[in-house]
Coordinates of C-alpha atoms in Angstrom, one line a residue:
Chain A
M1 CA -23.8 -3.3 -35.8
K2 CA -25.9 -4.3 -38.8
I3 CA -24.8 -3.5 -42.4
E4 CA -28.0 -1.4 -43.0
S5 CA -27.4 0.7 -39.9
I6 CA -23.8 1.4 -41.0
Y7 CA -25.1 2.5 -44.4
D8 CA -27.6 4.8 -42.7
L9 CA -25.0 6.2 -40.5
L10 CA -22.8 7.0 -43.6
K11 CA -25.8 8.4 -45.4
E12 CA -26.4 10.8 -42.5
L13 CA -22.7 11.9 -42.5
A14 CA -23.0 12.6 -46.2
V15 CA -26.1 14.8 -46.0
N16 CA -23.8 17.7 -45.8
C17 CA -22.6 17.0 -49.2
R18 CA -24.3 19.4 -51.7
N19 CA -25.2 18.2 -55.3
S20 CA -23.1 15.1 -55.0
T21 CA -23.5 11.4 -54.5
I22 CA -22.8 9.6 -51.3
E23 CA -19.2 8.7 -50.9
F24 CA -18.1 6.0 -48.4
T25 CA -14.5 7.0 -47.9
T26 CA -13.9 10.6 -47.1
G27 CA -17.2 12.3 -47.6
C28 CA -18.2 14.5 -50.5
D29 CA -17.7 14.4 -54.2
N30 CA -17.3 18.1 -54.5
V31 CA -14.6 18.7 -52.0
I32 CA -14.5 22.5 -52.4
E33 CA -17.4 24.7 -53.6
M34 CA -17.4 28.4 -53.6
N35 CA -20.5 30.5 -54.4
K36 CA -20.0 34.1 -55.3
V37 CA -17.2 34.6 -52.7
Y38 CA -16.1 38.2 -52.1
K39 CA -13.2 39.1 -49.8
T40 CA -12.4 42.7 -48.9
Y41 CA -9.7 43.3 -46.4
S42 CA -10.0 45.9 -43.7
D43 CA -7.6 48.2 -45.6
G44 CA -10.2 48.3 -48.4
T45 CA -8.4 46.0 -50.8
H46 CA -10.8 43.9 -52.9
A47 CA -9.0 40.6 -53.0
L48 CA -11.8 38.4 -54.6
N49 CA -14.8 39.7 -56.4
G50 CA -17.5 37.0 -56.6
V51 CA -15.6 33.9 -57.3
S52 CA -17.6 30.7 -57.9
V53 CA -15.9 27.4 -58.5
T54 CA -16.3 23.7 -57.7
I55 CA -13.3 21.4 -57.2
N56 CA -14.0 17.7 -57.1
R57 CA -12.6 14.8 -55.3
N58 CA -9.3 13.7 -56.9
D59 CA -8.9 16.9 -58.8
F60 CA -5.4 18.3 -59.2
V61 CA -5.7 22.0 -59.6
Y62 CA -3.1 24.7 -60.3
I63 CA -4.0 28.2 -59.3
V64 CA -2.1 30.6 -61.4
G65 CA -2.1 34.4 -61.8
P66 CA 0.0 37.5 -61.3
S67 CA 1.2 38.4 -57.8
G68 CA -1.5 40.2 -55.8
A69 CA -4.3 38.8 -58.1
G70 CA -6.0 37.0 -55.1
K71 CA -4.4 33.6 -55.3
S72 CA -3.3 33.6 -51.6
T73 CA -6.6 34.8 -50.4
F74 CA -8.3 32.0 -52.5
M75 CA -6.0 29.5 -50.7
K76 CA -6.4 31.1 -47.2
L77 CA -10.3 31.0 -47.5
I78 CA -10.1 27.3 -48.1
Y79 CA -8.2 26.6 -44.9
R80 CA -10.1 29.1 -43.0
E81 CA -7.3 31.5 -42.3
E82 CA -9.6 34.2 -43.6
V83 CA -13.4 34.5 -43.7
P84 CA -15.2 35.6 -46.9
T85 CA -16.9 39.0 -46.7
D86 CA -19.8 37.6 -48.7
G87 CA -20.7 34.3 -50.4
E88 CA -20.4 30.7 -49.3
I89 CA -17.5 28.3 -49.2
F90 CA -18.2 24.5 -48.6
V91 CA -15.2 22.3 -47.8
N92 CA -16.3 18.6 -47.6
G93 CA -19.9 19.9 -47.1
F94 CA -19.1 22.3 -44.3
N95 CA -19.9 25.9 -44.7
I96 CA -16.7 27.1 -43.2
G97 CA -17.6 30.8 -43.4
K98 CA -20.2 30.2 -40.8
L99 CA -18.1 27.9 -38.6
K100 CA -17.9 28.7 -35.0
Q101 CA -14.4 29.6 -33.7
R102 CA -13.9 26.5 -31.7
K103 CA -14.9 24.3 -34.5
I104 CA -12.1 25.5 -36.8
P105 CA -9.5 23.0 -35.5
Y106 CA -11.8 20.2 -36.5
I107 CA -12.3 21.2 -40.1
R108 CA -8.5 22.0 -40.4
R109 CA -7.9 18.3 -39.7
N110 CA -9.4 17.5 -43.0
I111 CA -7.3 19.9 -45.0
G112 CA -3.5 19.5 -45.2
V113 CA -1.6 22.7 -45.8
V114 CA 1.9 23.0 -47.4
F115 CA 3.7 26.3 -47.6
Q116 CA 6.6 27.7 -49.6
D117 CA 8.6 28.2 -46.3
Y118 CA 7.7 24.6 -44.9
R119 CA 6.6 25.9 -41.5
L120 CA 8.1 23.0 -39.5
L121 CA 8.4 23.3 -35.8
P122 CA 12.1 24.0 -35.4
Q123 CA 12.5 22.2 -32.0
L124 CA 10.9 19.1 -33.0
T125 CA 12.5 16.2 -35.2
A126 CA 11.1 15.3 -38.5
Y127 CA 9.2 12.4 -36.9
E128 CA 7.8 14.6 -34.2
N129 CA 6.7 17.2 -36.6
I130 CA 4.7 14.7 -38.5
A131 CA 3.5 12.9 -35.3
F132 CA 2.3 16.3 -33.8
A133 CA -0.5 16.5 -36.4
M134 CA -1.8 13.2 -35.2
E135 CA -1.2 13.9 -31.5
A136 CA -3.4 17.0 -32.0
I137 CA -6.3 14.8 -33.0
E138 CA -5.6 12.5 -30.0
A139 CA -4.8 9.4 -32.1
P140 CA -3.7 6.4 -30.2
R141 CA 0.1 6.2 -29.7
K142 CA 0.6 3.0 -31.5
L143 CA -1.2 4.3 -34.6
I144 CA 0.8 7.4 -34.5
K145 CA 4.0 5.6 -34.6
K146 CA 2.7 3.3 -37.4
R147 CA 1.2 5.9 -39.5
T148 CA 4.1 8.5 -39.2
M149 CA 6.7 5.9 -40.2
E150 CA 4.4 5.1 -43.1
V151 CA 4.3 8.6 -44.4
L152 CA 8.0 9.1 -43.8
E153 CA 8.6 6.1 -46.0
L154 CA 6.1 7.6 -48.7
V155 CA 8.1 10.8 -48.8
G156 CA 11.3 8.8 -48.8
L157 CA 12.9 10.2 -45.6
K158 CA 12.4 7.3 -43.2
H159 CA 16.1 7.3 -42.5
K160 CA 16.2 11.0 -41.4
H161 CA 13.2 10.7 -39.0
K162 CA 15.5 11.8 -36.1
S163 CA 16.9 15.0 -37.9
F164 CA 15.8 18.4 -36.9
P165 CA 14.5 20.7 -39.7
S166 CA 17.8 22.7 -39.5
Q167 CA 19.7 19.5 -40.5
L168 CA 17.5 19.0 -43.5
S169 CA 17.8 20.4 -47.1
G170 CA 14.9 22.6 -48.4
G171 CA 13.6 19.7 -50.5
E172 CA 13.7 17.5 -47.4
Q173 CA 12.0 19.9 -45.3
Q174 CA 9.2 20.3 -47.9
R175 CA 8.8 16.5 -48.0
I176 CA 8.4 16.5 -44.2
S177 CA 5.8 19.3 -44.4
I178 CA 4.0 17.2 -47.1
A179 CA 4.1 14.2 -44.9
R180 CA 2.6 16.2 -42.1
A181 CA -0.1 17.4 -44.3
I182 CA -1.2 13.9 -45.4
V183 CA -0.6 12.0 -42.2
N184 CA -4.3 12.5 -41.1
N185 CA -5.7 11.4 -44.5
P186 CA -7.2 14.8 -45.4
A187 CA -9.6 15.1 -48.2
V188 CA -7.7 18.0 -49.7
I189 CA -4.2 19.4 -49.7
V190 CA -3.7 23.1 -50.1
A191 CA -0.2 23.9 -51.3
D192 CA 0.8 27.6 -51.5
E193 CA 3.8 27.7 -53.9
P194 CA 5.3 24.5 -52.6
T195 CA 8.2 24.7 -54.9
G196 CA 8.9 28.4 -54.6
N197 CA 12.1 28.0 -52.6
L198 CA 13.4 25.0 -54.4
D199 CA 15.8 24.3 -57.4
P200 CA 14.1 22.9 -60.5
E201 CA 15.2 19.4 -59.9
T202 CA 14.0 19.2 -56.3
S203 CA 10.7 20.9 -57.5
L204 CA 10.2 18.2 -59.8
D205 CA 10.8 15.6 -57.1
I206 CA 8.2 17.4 -54.9
M207 CA 5.7 17.5 -57.8
H208 CA 6.1 13.7 -58.3
L209 CA 5.4 13.2 -54.7
L210 CA 2.2 15.4 -54.9
E211 CA 1.1 13.5 -58.0
E212 CA 1.5 10.3 -56.2
I213 CA -0.6 11.6 -53.2
N214 CA -3.3 12.7 -55.7
F215 CA -3.2 9.4 -57.3
R216 CA -4.0 7.8 -53.9
G217 CA -7.2 9.8 -53.8
T218 CA -6.4 13.1 -52.2
T219 CA -7.5 16.4 -53.9
I220 CA -4.7 18.9 -54.4
V221 CA -5.0 22.7 -54.8
M222 CA -1.7 24.3 -55.6
A223 CA -0.9 28.0 -56.1
T224 CA 2.2 28.3 -58.3
H225 CA 4.3 30.6 -60.4
N226 CA 6.2 27.7 -61.9
K227 CA 5.5 27.8 -65.6
E228 CA 7.7 24.7 -66.5
I229 CA 5.9 22.5 -64.0
V230 CA 2.4 23.7 -65.1
N231 CA 3.2 23.2 -68.7
S232 CA 4.9 19.9 -68.3
M233 CA 2.6 18.2 -65.8
R234 CA -0.7 19.0 -67.4
K235 CA -3.6 19.4 -64.9
R236 CA -6.6 21.6 -64.4
V237 CA -5.6 25.2 -64.3
I238 CA -7.5 28.0 -62.7
A239 CA -6.2 31.6 -63.4
I240 CA -7.1 34.4 -61.1
E241 CA -6.7 38.0 -62.1
G242 CA -8.0 41.1 -60.3
G243 CA -10.0 38.9 -57.9
N244 CA -11.9 37.1 -60.6
I245 CA -11.4 33.6 -62.2
V246 CA -10.5 34.5 -65.7
R247 CA -9.8 30.9 -67.0
D248 CA -10.5 27.4 -65.9
E249 CA -9.3 24.6 -68.1
Q250 CA -8.7 20.9 -67.8
R251 CA -5.1 20.1 -68.7
G252 CA -4.4 23.8 -69.1
E253 CA -1.3 25.8 -69.6
Y254 CA 0.4 28.3 -67.4
G255 CA -0.5 31.1 -69.9
Y256 CA 1.8 33.9 -68.5
E257 CA 5.3 34.8 -69.5
I258 CA 8.1 34.9 -66.9
Chain B
M1 CA -14.6 17.4 -22.9
V2 CA -12.6 14.8 -21.0
M3 CA -9.0 14.5 -21.8
K4 CA -7.6 11.1 -22.6
F5 CA -5.0 10.0 -20.0
S6 CA -2.5 9.3 -22.7
T7 CA -3.0 12.9 -24.0
L8 CA -2.2 14.2 -20.4
V9 CA 0.9 12.1 -20.4
R10 CA 1.8 13.5 -23.9
H11 CA 1.4 17.0 -22.5
F12 CA 3.8 16.3 -19.7
R13 CA 6.2 14.7 -22.1
E14 CA 6.0 17.6 -24.5
G15 CA 6.1 20.2 -21.8
S16 CA 9.3 18.9 -20.2
K17 CA 10.8 18.2 -23.6
S18 CA 10.3 21.7 -24.6
I19 CA 12.1 23.0 -21.6
Y20 CA 15.5 21.6 -22.7
R21 CA 14.9 22.0 -26.5
N22 CA 14.3 25.7 -25.7
G23 CA 17.4 25.7 -23.6
W24 CA 18.2 29.5 -23.5
M25 CA 14.7 30.7 -23.3
S26 CA 14.0 28.2 -20.4
F27 CA 17.2 29.4 -18.8
A28 CA 16.1 32.9 -19.0
S29 CA 12.7 32.4 -17.4
F30 CA 14.3 30.0 -15.0
S31 CA 17.0 32.5 -13.7
S32 CA 14.6 35.4 -13.7
I33 CA 12.2 33.5 -11.4
L34 CA 15.1 32.2 -9.3
I35 CA 16.6 35.8 -8.7
S36 CA 13.3 37.4 -8.1
M37 CA 12.3 34.7 -5.6
L38 CA 15.7 35.0 -3.9
I39 CA 15.3 38.7 -3.3
L40 CA 11.7 38.2 -2.3
G41 CA 12.6 35.5 0.1
L42 CA 15.3 37.6 1.7
F43 CA 12.8 40.3 2.2
I44 CA 10.2 38.1 3.6
L45 CA 12.8 36.9 6.2
M46 CA 13.6 40.5 7.0
A47 CA 9.9 41.4 7.3
L48 CA 9.2 38.4 9.6
N49 CA 12.2 39.2 11.8
L50 CA 11.2 42.9 12.0
D51 CA 7.7 41.9 12.9
K52 CA 9.1 39.6 15.6
V53 CA 11.2 42.5 17.1
A54 CA 8.1 44.7 17.0
T55 CA 5.9 42.0 18.6
Q56 CA 8.6 41.4 21.3
Y57 CA 8.5 45.0 22.4
E58 CA 4.7 45.1 22.3
D59 CA 4.4 41.9 24.4
Q60 CA 6.3 43.7 27.1
V61 CA 3.5 46.2 27.6
R62 CA 1.4 45.4 30.6
I63 CA -0.7 47.3 33.0
R64 CA 0.3 47.8 36.6
V65 CA -2.6 48.4 39.0
Y66 CA -1.5 49.9 42.4
L67 CA -3.7 49.2 45.4
E68 CA -4.6 51.2 48.4
D69 CA -2.9 50.1 51.6
N70 CA -4.5 47.8 54.1
L71 CA -7.4 46.5 51.9
E72 CA -9.4 43.7 53.1
Q73 CA -8.6 40.3 51.4
T74 CA -12.4 40.0 50.2
I75 CA -12.1 43.3 48.4
K76 CA -8.7 42.3 46.8
D77 CA -10.4 39.0 45.7
N78 CA -13.3 40.7 44.2
L79 CA -11.0 43.2 42.4
H80 CA -9.0 40.4 41.1
K81 CA -12.0 38.6 39.8
E82 CA -13.5 41.6 38.2
I83 CA -10.3 42.6 36.4
A84 CA -9.8 39.0 35.4
A85 CA -13.4 38.9 33.9
I86 CA -12.6 41.6 31.3
T87 CA -12.6 39.9 27.9
E88 CA -9.3 41.4 26.7
V89 CA -7.3 40.3 29.9
K90 CA -5.1 37.4 29.6
V91 CA -3.6 37.0 33.1
V92 CA -3.8 38.8 36.2
T93 CA -0.9 38.3 38.7
F94 CA -0.9 39.7 42.3
V95 CA 2.4 41.1 43.5
S96 CA 2.6 41.8 47.2
K97 CA 4.2 44.9 48.6
G98 CA 7.0 42.6 49.9
Q99 CA 7.7 41.2 46.4
N100 CA 7.7 44.7 45.0
F101 CA 10.2 45.7 47.6
I102 CA 12.6 42.9 46.9
E103 CA 12.3 43.6 43.1
L104 CA 13.2 47.3 43.6
Q105 CA 16.0 46.2 45.8
N106 CA 17.3 43.8 43.1
S107 CA 17.0 46.3 40.4
I108 CA 18.9 49.1 42.0
E109 CA 21.4 47.0 44.0
Q110 CA 24.2 47.6 41.6
E111 CA 24.0 51.3 41.8
D112 CA 24.1 51.3 45.5
S113 CA 22.9 54.9 45.6
G114 CA 21.6 54.6 49.0
W115 CA 18.0 55.3 48.0
L116 CA 16.5 52.7 50.0
E117 CA 18.4 53.7 53.2
G118 CA 16.1 53.5 56.2
Y119 CA 13.8 51.3 54.5
D120 CA 13.4 47.5 55.0
A121 CA 10.7 44.8 54.6
E122 CA 8.9 46.0 57.8
N123 CA 8.9 49.6 56.9
N124 CA 8.0 49.2 53.2
P125 CA 6.7 52.2 51.4
L126 CA 5.5 50.3 48.3
P127 CA 1.9 49.2 47.7
D128 CA 0.5 45.9 46.7
S129 CA -0.2 45.6 43.0
Y130 CA -1.6 43.7 40.1
I131 CA 0.2 42.9 36.9
V132 CA -2.4 42.7 34.1
E133 CA -1.5 41.2 30.8
V134 CA -3.8 41.6 27.9
F135 CA -4.2 39.7 24.7
D136 CA -3.8 42.4 22.4
T137 CA -1.4 45.1 23.7
R138 CA -2.9 47.8 21.5
L139 CA -5.9 47.8 23.7
V140 CA -4.1 48.6 27.0
D141 CA -5.7 52.0 27.3
R142 CA -9.1 50.6 26.9
V143 CA -8.4 48.0 29.5
A144 CA -7.0 50.6 31.9
D145 CA -10.2 52.6 31.5
Q146 CA -12.3 49.6 32.3
I147 CA -10.2 49.0 35.4
K148 CA -10.8 52.7 36.4
Q149 CA -14.6 52.0 36.1
I150 CA -14.3 48.9 38.3
D151 CA -12.4 51.1 40.9
A152 CA -15.3 53.5 40.8
S153 CA -17.8 50.8 41.4
F154 CA -16.4 50.1 44.8
T155 CA -17.7 52.2 47.7
A156 CA -14.2 53.4 48.8
P157 CA -11.4 53.7 46.3
V158 CA -9.3 50.6 46.0
I159 CA -6.8 51.7 43.4
T160 CA -4.3 54.3 43.8
D161 CA -2.8 54.3 40.3
I162 CA -2.8 52.6 37.0
K163 CA 0.3 52.6 34.9
Y164 CA 1.0 51.1 31.4
G165 CA 3.5 53.5 30.2
Q166 CA 1.0 56.1 29.0
G167 CA 2.6 58.3 26.2
T168 CA 5.5 55.9 25.7
V169 CA 3.3 53.0 24.6
E170 CA 1.7 55.0 21.9
K171 CA 5.2 55.9 20.5
L172 CA 6.2 52.3 20.7
F173 CA 3.1 51.3 18.7
Q174 CA 3.8 54.0 16.2
I175 CA 7.4 52.6 15.7
T176 CA 6.3 49.0 15.5
N177 CA 3.6 49.8 13.0
A178 CA 6.1 51.7 10.9
I179 CA 8.4 48.7 11.0
R180 CA 5.6 46.5 9.8
Y181 CA 4.5 48.9 7.1
I182 CA 8.0 49.2 5.8
G183 CA 8.2 45.3 5.6
I184 CA 4.9 45.1 3.7
V185 CA 6.0 47.9 1.3
I186 CA 9.4 46.3 0.6
V187 CA 7.8 42.8 0.0
S188 CA 5.3 44.3 -2.3
V189 CA 7.8 46.3 -4.3
M190 CA 9.9 43.1 -4.6
T191 CA 6.9 41.1 -5.8
L192 CA 6.2 43.7 -8.4
T193 CA 9.8 43.8 -9.5
A194 CA 9.8 40.0 -9.8
I195 CA 6.7 40.0 -12.0
L196 CA 8.2 42.8 -14.1
L197 CA 11.4 40.9 -14.6
I198 CA 9.6 37.8 -15.6
S199 CA 7.1 39.5 -17.9
N200 CA 10.1 40.8 -19.8
T201 CA 11.4 37.2 -20.3
I202 CA 7.8 36.3 -21.4
K203 CA 7.7 39.0 -24.0
M204 CA 10.9 37.5 -25.5
T205 CA 9.3 34.0 -25.6
I206 CA 6.1 35.3 -27.1
V207 CA 8.0 36.4 -30.3
A208 CA 9.8 33.0 -30.4
R209 CA 6.5 31.2 -30.1
R210 CA 4.3 33.1 -32.3
R211 CA 5.2 31.0 -35.4
E212 CA 5.0 27.7 -33.5
I213 CA 1.4 28.4 -32.3
G214 CA 0.3 29.4 -35.8
I215 CA 1.7 26.1 -37.1
M216 CA 0.0 24.1 -34.4
K217 CA -3.3 25.8 -35.3
L218 CA -2.9 24.9 -39.0
V219 CA -2.6 21.2 -38.3
G220 CA -5.9 21.4 -36.4
A221 CA -4.8 21.5 -32.7
T222 CA -7.4 23.0 -30.4
N223 CA -6.6 25.9 -28.1
T224 CA -6.7 23.6 -25.0
F225 CA -4.4 21.1 -26.7
I226 CA -1.9 23.9 -27.5
R227 CA -2.1 25.5 -24.0
W228 CA -1.4 22.4 -22.0
P229 CA 2.3 21.8 -22.7
F230 CA 2.8 25.5 -22.1
F231 CA 1.1 25.3 -18.8
I232 CA 3.3 22.3 -17.7
E233 CA 6.4 24.0 -18.9
G234 CA 5.6 27.1 -16.8
L235 CA 4.7 24.9 -13.9
I236 CA 8.0 23.0 -14.0
I237 CA 10.1 26.1 -14.5
G238 CA 8.3 28.0 -11.8
F239 CA 8.5 25.2 -9.3
L240 CA 12.1 24.2 -9.9
S241 CA 13.5 27.8 -9.8
S242 CA 11.5 28.9 -6.8
A243 CA 12.3 25.6 -4.9
I244 CA 16.0 26.2 -5.5
A245 CA 15.7 29.9 -4.5
A246 CA 13.8 28.7 -1.3
T247 CA 16.5 26.2 -0.5
I248 CA 19.3 28.7 -1.1
V249 CA 17.5 31.3 1.2
M250 CA 16.9 28.9 4.0
V251 CA 20.3 27.3 4.0
G252 CA 21.8 30.8 3.9
Y253 CA 19.5 32.0 6.7
N254 CA 20.6 29.0 8.8
S255 CA 24.2 29.6 8.3
V256 CA 23.8 33.3 9.2
L257 CA 22.0 32.1 12.4
N258 CA 24.9 29.9 13.2
H259 CA 27.7 32.2 12.4
F260 CA 26.5 35.3 13.9
K261 CA 24.6 34.0 16.8
Y262 CA 27.1 35.5 19.3
G263 CA 27.6 38.8 17.5
L264 CA 23.7 39.3 17.1
S265 CA 23.0 38.5 20.7
L266 CA 25.5 41.3 21.7
L267 CA 23.3 43.6 19.8
F268 CA 20.2 42.3 21.6
I269 CA 18.9 41.0 18.3
E270 CA 17.5 37.5 18.4
L271 CA 16.6 36.2 15.0
L272 CA 13.7 33.8 14.4
P273 CA 14.8 30.1 14.3
V274 CA 14.7 28.3 11.0
S275 CA 11.8 26.2 12.0
Q276 CA 9.6 29.1 12.6
V277 CA 10.1 30.7 9.2
L278 CA 10.8 27.7 6.9
W279 CA 7.2 26.8 5.9
L280 CA 5.9 30.3 5.6
T281 CA 8.9 31.7 3.6
S282 CA 9.4 28.8 1.3
G283 CA 5.7 28.3 0.9
V284 CA 5.2 31.9 -0.3
M285 CA 8.3 31.7 -2.6
I286 CA 7.3 28.4 -4.2
G287 CA 3.6 29.3 -4.5
L288 CA 4.4 32.6 -6.0
G289 CA 7.1 31.1 -8.2
V290 CA 4.7 28.5 -9.7
A291 CA 2.0 31.1 -10.2
I292 CA 4.3 33.3 -12.0
G293 CA 5.6 30.5 -14.1
I294 CA 2.2 29.3 -15.2
I295 CA 0.7 32.7 -15.7
G296 CA 3.7 34.0 -17.6
S297 CA 3.6 30.9 -19.8
L298 CA -0.1 31.1 -20.6
M299 CA 0.1 34.7 -21.1
S300 CA 2.7 34.1 -23.8
V301 CA 0.3 31.9 -25.6
R302 CA -3.0 33.7 -25.2
K303 CA -2.3 36.4 -27.6
Y304 CA -1.7 34.1 -30.4
L305 CA -4.6 31.7 -29.9
K306 CA -7.1 34.0 -31.3
V307 CA -6.8 32.6 -34.8

C-alpha cells in the first residue's frame, strides 16, 4: 500500500472526529464530547440537566460531587450503560446515543471501565480475566499471551497471574481490573470510585498506576469521593451538583468537606 | 459474520473449563438431567413393551371364512383370488375340512370329553375354510364386509359364515388403545417433569451468571461471543448426563431380561430384546437430554443479554 493511500485511509477514519485535528494513533482529539445532555430515569428522577463538556485526549479528569448528584449517570452515559434522554454524546467521534444495539460491544472496546467492586470473573484466573477482554475482540492467541503478560507486568502482578480473584487482596484485584481495562489500548478509561474500597496506602498505589497509564496516552475519567487524592494529585476537576456541572477547573481542588 | 476457527476452539475450551470451574452448578444440572432421563428411559421401555403386548394380541386377530360344502375347485380358486385382491389383505390361507378336523381333534384331545365320538375323517362335519390375515387388524370388520360382498357377487352362495371375533375384537382394541394411551401420557408427564426439574436448576444458575454476563458485556463481548461457551457447556452436560442415563437404563434392562427370563415367561410376558429397544430408547434419551441441556443453558443467558 502506498503511503498516500494510508494517509487517505486514516483521514477517512478520522472524519468522525468533530472540531479536532486528525490524529494518527487512536482517533480523535476530543475523546468525549457532551452537548446539552439530559437524563431522566423512568421513575422521574432528573439525573442530568443539560450537561455540556469536552474531555480531550490525555486529560485526567476527576468527577466530584455529593452522592446522588449525577456522577454515576455521567459515567454510565460514557460507556453506554445508559442512553441520554436528550442531547448528544460523542465518544471518539461516535454518537453513542444513536448507536444500534448490536454495535455497542464495538464501542465498548474503546473504553476501559474500572469499578469500585473490581467486577472480575470469579471463576477465571487473573491472567484469564485480562485475556478475556482480548478474546472478546478475537485477537490472535499469541498476541493475547504477549499483551496480557505485558499489562500484568505493568500493574506489577506478573507473579500472581495464576491466582483467582478470591486469592488476591482488594488492591491486587483492582490492579487486575485496571489491567483488563487497558489491555485493548482504549482511548479512555472510565473509573467509578476505583479507590472506594481500598485503604489510603493502596489507594495511592492505584492512583500512581492510573497516572502512569495516563502518561502513556490514555484519557482517564475518574469519579471519586477521595478528598486527599484530589487535593494532592492535582488534575482537572469537574464538579456535578443537582445534575449540572457547577465547576470545571484545571488543577482543581476537591472543594467539599468530608 | 464468519467465526474464526481459533475462536471456536476457544469457545470449546472455555465451555468445558466452565463445567469444572462451576463444579456444583454443573453437578446440579448434570444430575437433574441424569435423573429425569433415567425416569424417562424407564417409562419409554415400559411403553414400548406395553405396545408390543398390545400388538401381539392384535396380530392374532384374523378372519375365518367358512365355505359351503362341495364347491367346485374353480369357484374356490376364484374366491381365493378375489379375497387376496382386497388391498388390506396380507395373506389368504386355505384350510381344508380335513385339516380343520385334525386341528379340532388336537385341541380337545386332552379333555377327552367324547365330543368327537362317532366322527372321523370320512364323516367330517367341518367345512373348508380360509384364514385371512390383514395388514391392519383394526380394519378386520371392513375386510369382512368386503368378503361378504364378494360372496353376494357369486350366483349361488359360497360362504356360510365369516368370523373374526365380532364383539370381542372391539373390546380388545379398546384395551390395547388404552394401554398405548397410558404409555403416551406417562412419557409426556415424565418429559414435563424432567423439563421442570431442569428449569429449576437453570433458575439457580441464572442468578449466578447474571454478574458474569454483565462483566462480559462491559469489556465489549458481543452477544454471540457470550452465548457460545454457554451453548457448548449445555451441550456437553446434556450429552454426558443423558448418555450415562441411557447406559444405565439399557444395562439394567438387559440384566432384568436375563434374571427374570424364566419368571416372566411363566406369566406369559415376553419382553422386547435389547437390540429392538436400544436405538430408539437411547436415541430419544440422548436427543432430549442434549436439547434440554442446550435450551436450558441458552435460556439462562438470554435474559441478561439485553444490555
